CSV table of C-alpha atoms in Angstrom, one decimal:
chain,number,residue,atom,x,y,z
M,1,MET,CA,-11.1,149.3,72.8
M,2,ASN,CA,-14.5,150.7,71.6
M,3,TYR,CA,-14.6,149.2,68.3
M,4,GLN,CA,-18.2,148.8,67.2
M,5,PHE,CA,-18.7,145.4,65.7
M,6,ASP,CA,-21.0,145.2,62.8
M,7,PHE,CA,-21.6,142.2,61.1
M,8,HIS,CA,-24.7,143.3,59.1
M,9,PHE,CA,-22.7,144.3,55.9
M,10,LEU,CA,-21.7,140.8,55.4
M,11,THR,CA,-25.3,139.5,54.8
M,12,GLY,CA,-25.0,141.1,51.4
M,13,ASN,CA,-21.6,139.3,50.4
M,14,PHE,CA,-22.5,135.8,51.5
M,15,GLY,CA,-22.9,135.2,47.7
M,16,ALA,CA,-19.3,136.3,46.9
M,17,LEU,CA,-18.1,134.4,49.9
M,18,TRP,CA,-19.6,131.3,48.9
M,19,GLU,CA,-17.9,131.4,45.4
M,20,GLY,CA,-14.5,132.1,47.0
M,21,LEU,CA,-15.3,129.2,49.4
M,22,LYS,CA,-16.0,126.7,46.5
M,23,VAL,CA,-12.7,128.0,44.7
M,24,THR,CA,-10.6,127.3,47.7
M,25,LEU,CA,-12.3,123.8,48.4
M,26,GLN,CA,-11.5,123.0,44.7
M,27,LEU,CA,-7.9,124.0,45.2
M,28,ALA,CA,-7.5,122.1,48.5
M,29,LEU,CA,-9.1,118.6,47.0
M,30,VAL,CA,-7.5,118.8,43.6
M,31,SER,CA,-4.1,119.6,45.0
M,32,ASN,CA,-4.7,116.7,47.7
M,33,VAL,CA,-5.6,114.0,44.9
M,34,VAL,CA,-2.5,115.2,42.9
M,35,GLY,CA,-0.3,115.1,45.8
M,36,LEU,CA,-1.6,111.5,47.3
M,37,ILE,CA,-1.0,110.0,43.7
M,38,LEU,CA,2.2,111.7,42.4
M,39,GLY,CA,3.5,111.5,46.1
M,40,PHE,CA,3.5,108.0,46.1
M,41,GLY,CA,4.9,107.7,42.7
M,42,LEU,CA,7.6,110.3,43.7
M,43,CYS,CA,8.3,108.2,46.7
M,44,LEU,CA,9.0,105.2,45.1
M,45,LEU,CA,11.6,106.9,42.6
M,46,THR,CA,13.5,108.1,45.6
M,47,LEU,CA,13.7,104.6,46.8
M,48,ASN,CA,15.0,103.5,43.5
M,49,ARG,CA,18.4,101.5,43.6
M,50,TRP,CA,19.6,103.5,40.4
M,51,PHE,CA,21.1,106.7,41.6
M,52,PHE,CA,20.0,108.6,38.4
M,53,ILE,CA,16.8,108.0,39.0
M,54,ARG,CA,16.8,108.5,42.6
M,55,TRP,CA,18.7,111.8,42.4
M,56,PRO,CA,16.3,114.0,40.2
M,57,ALA,CA,13.5,112.9,42.4
M,58,GLN,CA,15.2,113.9,45.7
M,59,LEU,CA,16.1,117.3,43.8
M,60,PHE,CA,12.3,117.7,43.0
M,61,ILE,CA,11.3,117.2,46.9
M,62,GLU,CA,14.4,119.8,48.0
M,63,PHE,CA,13.4,122.1,45.7
M,64,PHE,CA,9.9,122.3,46.8
M,65,ARG,CA,10.7,121.9,50.7
M,66,CYS,CA,13.5,124.5,50.4
M,67,THR,CA,11.6,127.6,48.8
M,68,PRO,CA,8.8,129.5,50.1
M,69,ALA,CA,5.4,128.4,49.0
M,70,LEU,CA,4.3,131.9,48.2
M,71,LEU,CA,7.5,132.3,45.9
M,72,GLN,CA,6.4,128.9,44.3
M,73,ILE,CA,3.1,130.0,43.5
M,74,VAL,CA,4.4,133.5,42.4
M,75,TRP,CA,6.8,131.7,40.2
M,76,PHE,CA,4.3,129.3,38.6
M,77,PHE,CA,2.2,132.1,37.7
M,78,TYR,CA,4.5,134.5,36.1
M,79,CYS,CA,7.8,132.6,35.1
M,80,LEU,CA,6.3,129.5,33.9
M,81,PRO,CA,4.1,131.2,31.2
M,82,MET,CA,7.1,133.1,30.1
M,83,LEU,CA,9.3,130.3,29.7
M,84,PHE,CA,7.3,128.3,27.9
M,85,ASN,CA,4.8,130.4,26.5
M,86,VAL,CA,1.6,128.8,27.8
M,87,PHE,CA,-1.2,130.3,29.5
M,88,ILE,CA,-3.2,128.1,31.8
M,89,ASP,CA,-6.1,129.2,33.6
M,90,PRO,CA,-5.5,130.7,37.3
M,91,ILE,CA,-7.2,127.7,39.0
M,92,THR,CA,-5.4,125.1,37.3
M,93,MET,CA,-2.2,127.0,37.6
M,94,GLY,CA,-2.9,127.2,41.5
M,95,VAL,CA,-3.8,123.3,41.6
M,96,LEU,CA,-0.7,122.7,39.8
M,97,ALA,CA,1.7,125.0,42.1
M,98,LEU,CA,0.0,123.6,45.3
M,99,GLY,CA,-0.4,120.1,44.2
M,100,LEU,CA,3.4,119.6,43.1
M,101,ASN,CA,4.1,121.3,46.4
M,102,LEU,CA,2.1,118.9,48.3
M,103,THR,CA,3.6,116.2,46.4
M,104,ALA,CA,7.0,116.6,47.5
M,105,PHE,CA,5.9,116.7,51.2
M,106,ASN,CA,3.9,113.7,50.7
M,107,ALA,CA,6.6,111.7,49.1
M,108,GLU,CA,8.5,112.2,52.4
M,109,ALA,CA,5.7,111.0,54.2
M,110,TYR,CA,5.3,107.9,52.3
M,111,ARG,CA,9.0,107.5,52.5
M,112,ALA,CA,9.2,107.5,56.3
M,113,GLY,CA,6.0,105.1,56.0
M,114,VAL,CA,8.0,102.7,53.5
M,115,GLN,CA,11.2,102.8,55.8
M,116,ALA,CA,9.1,101.8,58.9
M,117,VAL,CA,8.5,98.5,57.8
M,118,PRO,CA,10.7,96.3,59.9
M,119,ARG,CA,13.6,94.6,57.8
M,120,GLU,CA,12.4,91.1,59.1
M,121,HIS,CA,8.9,91.6,57.4
M,122,LEU,CA,11.0,91.8,53.9
M,123,ASP,CA,13.1,88.6,54.9
M,124,ALA,CA,9.3,86.9,56.0
M,125,CYS,CA,8.3,87.7,52.2
M,126,VAL,CA,11.2,85.8,51.1
M,127,ALA,CA,10.9,83.1,53.2
M,128,LEU,CA,7.0,82.7,52.3
M,129,GLY,CA,8.0,82.8,48.8
M,130,LEU,CA,6.4,86.1,47.7
M,131,ARG,CA,7.7,87.9,44.5
M,132,PRO,CA,8.8,91.3,44.9
M,133,TRP,CA,6.0,93.1,43.4
M,134,GLN,CA,3.5,91.1,45.8
M,135,ARG,CA,5.6,92.0,48.7
M,136,THR,CA,5.2,95.6,47.7
M,137,LEU,CA,1.5,95.1,47.1
M,138,TYR,CA,0.5,93.1,50.1
M,139,VAL,CA,2.9,93.9,52.7
M,140,ILE,CA,4.9,97.2,52.2
M,141,LEU,CA,2.3,99.5,51.1
M,142,PRO,CA,-0.4,98.9,53.5
M,143,GLN,CA,1.9,99.1,56.1
M,144,ALA,CA,3.5,102.3,55.0
M,145,LEU,CA,0.1,103.9,53.8
M,146,ARG,CA,-0.9,103.4,57.6
M,147,THR,CA,2.3,104.8,59.2
M,148,ALA,CA,2.1,107.7,56.6
M,149,LEU,CA,-1.8,108.4,57.0
M,150,PRO,CA,-1.8,110.7,59.7
M,151,VAL,CA,1.2,113.1,58.3
M,152,LEU,CA,-0.6,112.7,54.6
M,153,MET,CA,-3.7,114.6,56.5
M,154,THR,CA,-1.9,116.8,58.4
M,155,ASN,CA,0.0,117.7,54.9
M,156,GLY,CA,-3.7,118.0,53.5
M,157,ILE,CA,-4.8,120.4,55.9
M,158,SER,CA,-1.9,122.5,55.6
M,159,ILE,CA,-2.2,122.7,52.0
M,160,LEU,CA,-5.8,124.1,52.4
M,161,GLN,CA,-4.1,126.9,54.5
M,162,GLN,CA,-1.3,127.4,52.0
M,163,SER,CA,-4.2,127.7,49.2
M,164,ALA,CA,-5.0,131.2,50.6
M,165,LEU,CA,-1.3,132.4,49.1
M,166,VAL,CA,-3.2,132.2,45.6
M,167,ALA,CA,-4.9,135.2,46.6
M,168,ILE,CA,-1.8,137.2,45.8
M,169,VAL,CA,-2.0,136.0,42.1
M,170,ALA,CA,-5.5,137.4,41.9
M,171,VAL,CA,-7.2,133.9,42.0
M,172,ALA,CA,-10.6,134.4,43.6
M,173,ASP,CA,-10.3,132.1,46.4
M,174,LEU,CA,-11.7,132.5,49.9
M,175,MET,CA,-8.8,134.9,50.9
M,176,TYR,CA,-9.0,137.1,47.9
M,177,VAL,CA,-12.7,137.4,48.2
M,178,GLY,CA,-12.4,138.2,51.9
M,179,LYS,CA,-9.8,140.8,51.0
M,180,SER,CA,-12.1,142.6,48.5
M,181,ILE,CA,-15.0,142.8,50.8
M,182,ALA,CA,-12.8,144.1,53.7
M,183,THR,CA,-11.4,146.8,51.5
M,184,GLU,CA,-14.8,147.8,50.2
M,185,ALA,CA,-16.6,147.9,53.5
M,186,TYR,CA,-13.8,149.4,55.6
M,187,ARG,CA,-14.4,146.2,57.6
M,188,PRO,CA,-11.1,144.3,57.9
M,189,LEU,CA,-11.7,143.1,61.5
M,190,GLU,CA,-15.3,141.5,61.0
M,191,THR,CA,-14.3,139.9,57.6
M,192,TYR,CA,-10.9,138.5,58.3
M,193,SER,CA,-12.2,137.1,61.3
M,194,LEU,CA,-15.2,135.4,59.6
M,195,ILE,CA,-12.7,134.4,57.0
M,196,ALA,CA,-10.4,132.9,59.5
M,197,LEU,CA,-13.5,131.1,61.1
M,198,ILE,CA,-14.3,129.5,58.1
M,199,TYR,CA,-10.9,128.0,57.6
M,200,PHE,CA,-10.7,126.9,61.1
M,201,ALA,CA,-13.8,125.1,60.5
M,202,LEU,CA,-12.9,123.2,57.9
M,203,SER,CA,-9.5,122.3,59.2
M,204,LEU,CA,-10.4,121.4,62.9
M,205,PRO,CA,-12.4,118.3,62.1
M,206,ILE,CA,-9.6,117.0,59.9
M,207,ALA,CA,-7.1,117.6,62.7
M,208,GLN,CA,-9.0,115.9,65.4
M,209,LEU,CA,-9.5,113.0,63.2
M,210,VAL,CA,-5.7,112.8,62.9
M,211,GLN,CA,-5.2,113.0,66.5
M,212,TRP,CA,-7.7,110.3,66.9
M,213,LEU,CA,-5.8,108.1,64.3
M,214,GLU,CA,-2.3,108.8,66.0
M,215,ARG,CA,-4.0,107.7,69.5
M,216,ARG,CA,-5.4,104.4,68.1
M,217,GLN,CA,-2.1,103.6,66.3
M,218,ASP,CA,-0.1,104.3,69.8
M,219,THR,CA,-2.6,102.0,71.7
M,220,ALA,CA,-2.1,99.7,68.9
M,221,LEU,CA,1.6,99.6,69.2
M,222,ALA,CA,1.4,99.1,72.9
M,223,ARG,CA,-0.6,96.2,73.0
W,1,MET,CA,-0.3,54.9,63.3
W,2,THR,CA,-1.9,58.1,64.1
W,3,ALA,CA,-1.9,60.8,61.5
W,4,PRO,CA,0.6,63.5,61.7
W,5,LEU,CA,-0.4,66.4,63.6
W,6,LEU,CA,1.6,69.4,62.2
W,7,VAL,CA,3.1,68.2,59.0
W,8,ALA,CA,1.1,67.2,55.9
W,9,ALA,CA,1.1,63.5,55.1
W,10,GLN,CA,3.4,63.3,52.0
W,11,PRO,CA,5.8,61.0,50.9
W,12,GLN,CA,9.4,62.1,51.4
W,13,ALA,CA,9.9,63.2,47.7
W,14,SER,CA,12.3,60.7,46.0
W,15,PHE,CA,14.7,61.0,48.7
W,16,VAL,CA,16.4,57.8,50.3
W,17,PRO,CA,17.9,58.3,53.7
W,18,ASP,CA,21.7,57.9,53.8
W,19,SER,CA,23.0,56.0,57.0
W,20,ALA,CA,26.3,57.8,56.6
W,21,GLY,CA,26.4,61.6,56.5
W,22,GLY,CA,23.1,62.0,54.9
W,23,ASP,CA,22.3,63.7,51.6
W,24,PHE,CA,19.4,65.6,52.4
W,25,ILE,CA,21.3,68.7,52.7
W,26,GLN,CA,25.0,68.8,51.8
W,27,LEU,CA,27.2,72.1,52.4
W,28,ARG,CA,30.4,71.5,50.5
W,29,ASP,CA,33.4,74.1,51.2
W,30,VAL,CA,31.0,77.0,51.6
W,31,TYR,CA,32.6,80.1,52.3
W,32,LYS,CA,31.1,83.6,53.2
W,33,SER,CA,32.4,86.8,54.5
W,34,TYR,CA,31.3,90.2,54.9
W,35,GLY,CA,34.3,92.2,53.9
W,36,GLU,CA,37.9,91.2,54.6
W,37,GLY,CA,37.7,91.0,58.5
W,38,LEU,CA,34.5,88.8,59.1
W,39,VAL,CA,34.6,85.4,57.6
W,40,VAL,CA,31.3,83.7,59.0
W,41,MET,CA,31.5,80.6,56.9
W,42,ASP,CA,35.0,79.6,56.3
W,43,HIS,CA,35.1,76.4,53.9
W,44,LEU,CA,32.3,75.0,55.7
W,45,ASN,CA,31.3,71.3,55.4
W,46,LEU,CA,27.9,69.9,56.9
W,47,ASP,CA,25.9,67.0,55.9
W,48,MET,CA,22.3,66.5,57.1
W,49,ARG,CA,19.7,63.6,56.9
W,50,ALA,CA,15.7,64.1,56.1
W,51,ASP,CA,15.1,63.1,59.7
W,52,ASP,CA,17.7,65.1,61.3
W,53,ARG,CA,17.1,67.9,63.6
W,54,LEU,CA,20.3,70.1,63.6
W,55,VAL,CA,21.0,72.2,66.7
W,56,ILE,CA,23.4,74.8,65.9
W,57,ILE,CA,25.4,76.2,68.7
W,58,GLY,CA,28.7,78.3,69.0
W,59,PRO,CA,29.7,81.7,70.0
W,60,SER,CA,28.0,85.0,68.6
W,61,GLY,CA,29.5,86.1,65.2
W,62,SER,CA,30.4,82.5,64.5
W,63,GLY,CA,28.1,82.2,61.4
W,64,LYS,CA,25.1,80.2,63.0
W,65,SER,CA,22.2,82.9,61.8
W,66,SER,CA,24.2,83.1,58.6
W,67,LEU,CA,24.0,79.5,57.8
W,68,LEU,CA,20.2,79.6,58.0
W,69,ARG,CA,19.6,82.9,56.1
W,70,VAL,CA,21.8,81.5,53.3
W,71,MET,CA,19.7,78.1,53.2
W,72,MET,CA,16.7,80.4,53.1
W,73,GLY,CA,18.0,82.5,50.2
W,74,LEU,CA,18.3,85.7,52.3
W,75,GLU,CA,21.9,85.9,51.9
W,76,SER,CA,24.5,84.8,49.3
W,77,ILE,CA,27.8,82.7,49.6
W,78,GLN,CA,30.9,83.7,47.9
W,79,GLY,CA,32.2,80.1,47.4
W,80,GLY,CA,31.1,76.1,47.4
W,81,THR,CA,27.8,74.6,46.8
W,82,ILE,CA,25.1,73.5,48.7
W,83,SER,CA,22.8,70.7,47.7
W,84,PHE,CA,19.0,70.1,48.8
W,85,GLN,CA,17.1,66.7,48.1
W,86,GLY,CA,20.0,65.6,46.1
W,87,LYS,CA,19.8,68.6,43.6
W,88,SER,CA,22.0,71.7,43.4
W,89,TYR,CA,20.5,74.2,45.3
W,90,ILE,CA,23.1,76.6,45.9
W,91,ASP,CA,26.4,77.7,44.1
W,92,GLY,CA,28.9,80.2,45.1
W,93,ASN,CA,30.6,80.3,41.9
W,94,ALA,CA,27.2,80.7,39.7
W,95,ARG,CA,26.1,83.7,37.9
W,96,ASN,CA,23.5,84.7,40.6
W,97,HIS,CA,26.0,85.4,43.2
W,98,GLY,CA,25.5,82.4,45.4
W,99,LYS,CA,21.6,82.7,45.6
W,100,PRO,CA,19.2,79.8,45.4
W,101,LEU,CA,19.3,78.7,41.8
W,102,ASP,CA,15.9,76.7,42.0
W,103,VAL,CA,12.9,78.6,43.2
W,104,ARG,CA,11.0,75.3,43.6
W,105,LEU,CA,13.5,74.1,45.9
W,106,GLN,CA,13.5,77.5,47.9
W,107,THR,CA,9.8,77.3,48.5
W,108,GLN,CA,10.2,74.1,50.2
W,109,VAL,CA,12.4,75.9,53.0
W,110,GLY,CA,10.4,77.4,55.8
W,111,MET,CA,11.5,79.9,58.3
W,112,VAL,CA,10.8,81.4,61.6
W,113,PHE,CA,12.4,84.3,62.8
W,114,GLN,CA,13.9,85.9,66.3
W,115,HIS,CA,11.4,89.0,65.9
W,116,TYR,CA,7.9,88.8,65.1
W,117,THR,CA,7.2,88.9,61.5
W,118,LEU,CA,3.4,88.6,61.3
W,119,PHE,CA,2.2,91.2,59.2
W,120,PRO,CA,0.3,93.6,61.6
W,121,HIS,CA,-2.4,94.8,59.2
W,122,LEU,CA,-3.6,91.5,58.6
W,123,SER,CA,-5.5,89.1,60.8
W,124,VAL,CA,-4.0,85.7,61.7
W,125,LEU,CA,-5.9,83.9,59.2
W,126,SER,CA,-4.8,86.3,56.3
W,127,ASN,CA,-1.4,85.9,57.6
W,128,LEU,CA,-1.6,82.4,57.1
W,129,ILE,CA,-3.2,82.3,53.5
W,130,LEU,CA,-1.5,84.9,51.9
W,131,ALA,CA,1.6,83.0,50.7
W,132,PRO,CA,-0.6,79.9,49.8
W,133,MET,CA,-2.9,81.7,47.8
W,134,LYS,CA,-0.5,84.0,46.2
W,135,VAL,CA,2.6,81.5,45.7
W,136,HIS,CA,1.1,78.1,45.6
W,137,GLY,CA,-2.4,79.2,44.1
W,138,LEU,CA,-4.6,77.9,46.5
W,139,SER,CA,-8.2,79.3,46.3
W,140,LYS,CA,-9.1,81.2,49.3
W,141,VAL,CA,-11.9,78.5,50.5
W,142,GLN,CA,-9.0,75.6,50.4
W,143,ALA,CA,-6.1,77.6,51.9
W,144,THR,CA,-8.8,78.9,54.7
W,145,GLU,CA,-9.9,75.2,55.5
W,146,LYS,CA,-6.1,74.4,55.9
W,147,ALA,CA,-5.6,77.3,58.3
W,148,ARG,CA,-8.3,76.3,60.5
W,149,LEU,CA,-6.7,73.0,60.7
W,150,PHE,CA,-3.0,74.1,61.6
W,151,LEU,CA,-4.5,76.8,64.1
W,152,ALA,CA,-6.8,74.0,65.6
W,153,ARG,CA,-3.9,71.7,66.0
W,154,LEU,CA,-2.1,74.5,67.7
W,155,GLY,CA,-5.0,75.5,70.0
W,156,LEU,CA,-5.2,78.7,68.3
W,157,GLU,CA,-8.6,78.3,66.6
W,158,SER,CA,-10.2,81.1,68.7
W,159,LYS,CA,-7.5,83.5,67.3
W,160,LEU,CA,-8.4,83.0,63.9
W,161,ASN,CA,-9.8,86.8,63.1
W,162,ALA,CA,-7.3,88.3,65.6
W,163,TYR,CA,-4.8,90.7,64.9
W,164,PRO,CA,-1.1,90.3,65.6
W,165,SER,CA,-1.3,93.1,68.1
W,166,GLN,CA,-4.0,91.2,70.2
W,167,LEU,CA,-1.7,88.1,70.7
W,168,SER,CA,0.7,87.3,73.2
W,169,GLY,CA,4.8,86.9,72.0
W,170,GLY,CA,4.3,82.9,72.4
W,171,GLN,CA,1.2,82.9,70.4
W,172,LYS,CA,2.7,85.0,67.6
W,173,GLN,CA,5.4,82.7,67.3
W,174,ARG,CA,3.4,79.8,67.2
W,175,VAL,CA,1.0,81.6,64.4
W,176,ALA,CA,4.6,82.3,62.6
W,177,ILE,CA,5.4,78.4,62.6
W,178,ALA,CA,1.8,77.8,61.3
W,179,ARG,CA,2.4,80.2,58.9
W,180,ALA,CA,5.5,78.6,57.5
W,181,LEU,CA,3.9,75.2,57.8
W,182,MET,CA,1.1,76.1,55.4
W,183,LEU,CA,3.5,75.8,52.7
W,184,GLU,CA,4.5,72.3,53.4
W,185,PRO,CA,7.9,72.8,53.7
W,186,LYS,CA,10.5,70.0,53.7
W,187,LEU,CA,12.9,71.8,56.1
W,188,MET,CA,12.2,74.1,58.6
W,189,LEU,CA,14.8,76.9,59.9
W,190,PHE,CA,14.6,78.4,63.4
W,191,ASP,CA,16.5,81.6,64.1
W,192,GLU,CA,16.5,82.0,68.0
W,193,VAL,CA,12.9,81.9,67.7
W,194,THR,CA,12.5,82.2,71.8
W,195,SER,CA,15.1,84.9,72.2
W,196,ALA,CA,12.8,87.6,72.3
W,197,LEU,CA,10.3,85.8,74.3
W,198,ASP,CA,9.3,86.4,78.0
W,199,PRO,CA,10.1,83.3,79.9
W,200,GLU,CA,7.1,81.9,80.7
W,201,MET,CA,6.0,81.8,76.9
W,202,VAL,CA,9.1,80.0,75.7
W,203,THR,CA,7.7,76.7,76.5
W,204,GLU,CA,4.7,77.0,74.5
W,205,VAL,CA,6.8,77.7,71.4
W,206,GLN,CA,9.5,75.2,72.1
W,207,ASN,CA,6.5,72.4,72.9
W,208,VAL,CA,5.2,73.2,69.2
W,209,MET,CA,9.0,72.5,67.7
W,210,MET,CA,9.0,69.3,69.9
W,211,GLN,CA,5.7,68.3,68.2
W,212,LEU,CA,7.2,68.8,64.7
W,213,ALA,CA,10.3,66.6,65.8
W,214,GLU,CA,8.1,63.9,66.8
W,215,GLU,CA,6.3,64.1,63.2
W,216,LYS,CA,10.1,63.8,61.7
W,217,MET,CA,10.3,67.3,60.2
W,218,ALA,CA,13.7,68.1,58.9
W,219,MET,CA,14.7,71.3,61.2
W,220,ILE,CA,18.0,73.4,61.7
W,221,ILE,CA,17.5,75.1,64.8
W,222,VAL,CA,19.8,78.1,66.1
W,223,THR,CA,19.1,78.6,69.9
W,224,HIS,CA,21.1,79.7,73.0
W,225,ASP,CA,18.8,77.5,75.1
W,226,MET,CA,21.3,74.5,75.8
W,227,HIS,CA,18.6,72.7,77.9
W,228,PHE,CA,16.1,72.7,74.5
W,229,ALA,CA,19.1,72.1,72.4
W,230,ARG,CA,19.9,68.7,74.2
W,231,ASN,CA,16.2,67.5,74.2
W,232,ILE,CA,15.1,68.4,70.8
W,233,ALA,CA,18.7,67.9,68.6
W,234,SER,CA,19.3,64.4,66.9
W,235,ARG,CA,22.7,66.1,66.4
W,236,VAL,CA,24.4,69.1,67.8
W,237,VAL,CA,26.7,71.1,65.7
W,238,PHE,CA,29.3,73.5,67.4
W,239,CYS,CA,30.7,76.2,65.1
W,240,ALA,CA,33.5,78.7,66.0
W,241,ASN,CA,34.9,81.0,63.5
W,242,GLY,CA,33.0,79.9,60.6
W,243,LYS,CA,33.8,76.2,60.6
W,244,VAL,CA,32.4,73.1,62.2
W,245,VAL,CA,34.4,72.3,65.1
W,246,GLU,CA,32.6,69.2,66.6
W,247,GLN,CA,29.2,67.5,66.0
W,248,GLY,CA,27.8,64.8,67.5
W,249,PRO,CA,24.4,63.4,69.3
W,250,PRO,CA,23.5,65.7,72.3
W,251,ALA,CA,24.4,63.4,75.0
W,252,GLN,CA,28.0,63.3,73.8
W,253,ILE,CA,28.5,67.1,72.9
W,254,PHE,CA,27.1,68.0,76.2
W,255,THR,CA,28.7,65.5,78.3
W,256,GLN,CA,32.0,64.4,76.6
W,257,PRO,CA,33.1,67.0,74.3
W,258,LYS,CA,36.2,65.9,72.4
W,259,GLU,CA,37.3,69.3,71.2
W,260,PRO,CA,38.8,71.8,74.2
W,261,ARG,CA,37.1,74.8,72.4
W,262,THR,CA,33.7,72.9,72.8
W,263,ARG,CA,34.0,72.3,76.4
W,264,GLU,CA,35.4,76.1,77.0
W,265,PHE,CA,32.2,77.2,75.2
W,266,LEU,CA,30.0,75.0,76.9
W,267,GLU,CA,31.3,75.6,80.2
W,268,LYS,CA,30.9,79.3,79.8
W,269,VAL,CA,27.1,79.2,78.9
W,270,LEU,CA,26.1,76.4,81.2
W,271,HIS,CA,27.8,78.2,83.8
W,272,LEU,CA,25.6,81.4,83.0
W,273,ASP,CA,22.5,79.4,83.4
């Protein structure tokens, strides 16, 4: 390989990359807020004792789990406006697609957390005279959140990576800006490597934090 | 007379002890089954006095745990009635499908389980004060004061701010007992509370129960530990196939059982020891 690396051309594009990064962060953060809140609501619906509440919630989850994220984004951008005759700005649309996708995955994480609460704890709540809502609030939720936290965070990182998919529908995120610069400068190797490095640098600390949390939970259980 | 250690000093309601069967608790014709095949309480009759310590023994599947779970309101019955402190407590034919009719009565029953049920995300103190604050409306200061008292008497003061994961199995069960006592129950149910413990931790938990016994706490205990049963029971009840086969003072049941089925069971379990 005798390729001559040249990163100098990138100095003129820092501004554009920064703008792209801001869009990416915005997509990832807002999607996570949506996913964390709606995900818990959806989880409660899937655990509802009534079939007609449980069933649509489960269908929603399966829809997002069993279709490609890329397809979901494309569908939201092209089909939703056609169906409902609404035109929402691209970033909001991206947040909607990514956020609902994350909602489905987070709901499953929460559900696993709720189901990991030992049955005996529910009995103990009855024995202590706690009402059902007190049981949910003081005993089930805190334990479920703890169990679910590593998975919720991993889902959060993965939505940061998935957010790059919105570049395909011309949302000017980091990936999209990178693609433009690479094409203009004929320097795909340097550009994409730098972009990869940025995604990596954003995700690694969170991934490390997840590992640390899991180790801590393991030692707590081992005691 | 010295002040009671674990049981909060309180008048025994309006209840007058009955020398005959006892009307603290009366089970009449109680029926419970899981589907067709498994009848765990087959028209069961049982009486208990306020100072009784019933130890229920019997082969597995004989409905020992079911009896406790029904009394606690964790499971329903399909027939018969149960009264508690002279009041109607559970009615198998009532609209609520044989669950406790009176929540106030239900809160006067405390239960400790075989598996550890301390909430792992809460400290020992928070475990103890959760229900008194949320159910009985105690202030945090009052509840904390009370929790300190109970823990001190159990020798667990130093564990006030520990988390359940930092306690030994025996300590966990003692805290679980303290947590139930915080609500000042009139009746305590113990469902094989030492079965999951390492042998060296069994005694410390049994000692707490003996202490409760000395303070005249009404208890129903399910255990496989016949030695302990003999020590703590005021009356031993042998159940099989959902019925009370035989009951009496421990000395009589363990040395001169009348029923062949009781004898057969005791020979088996005592031989295993």
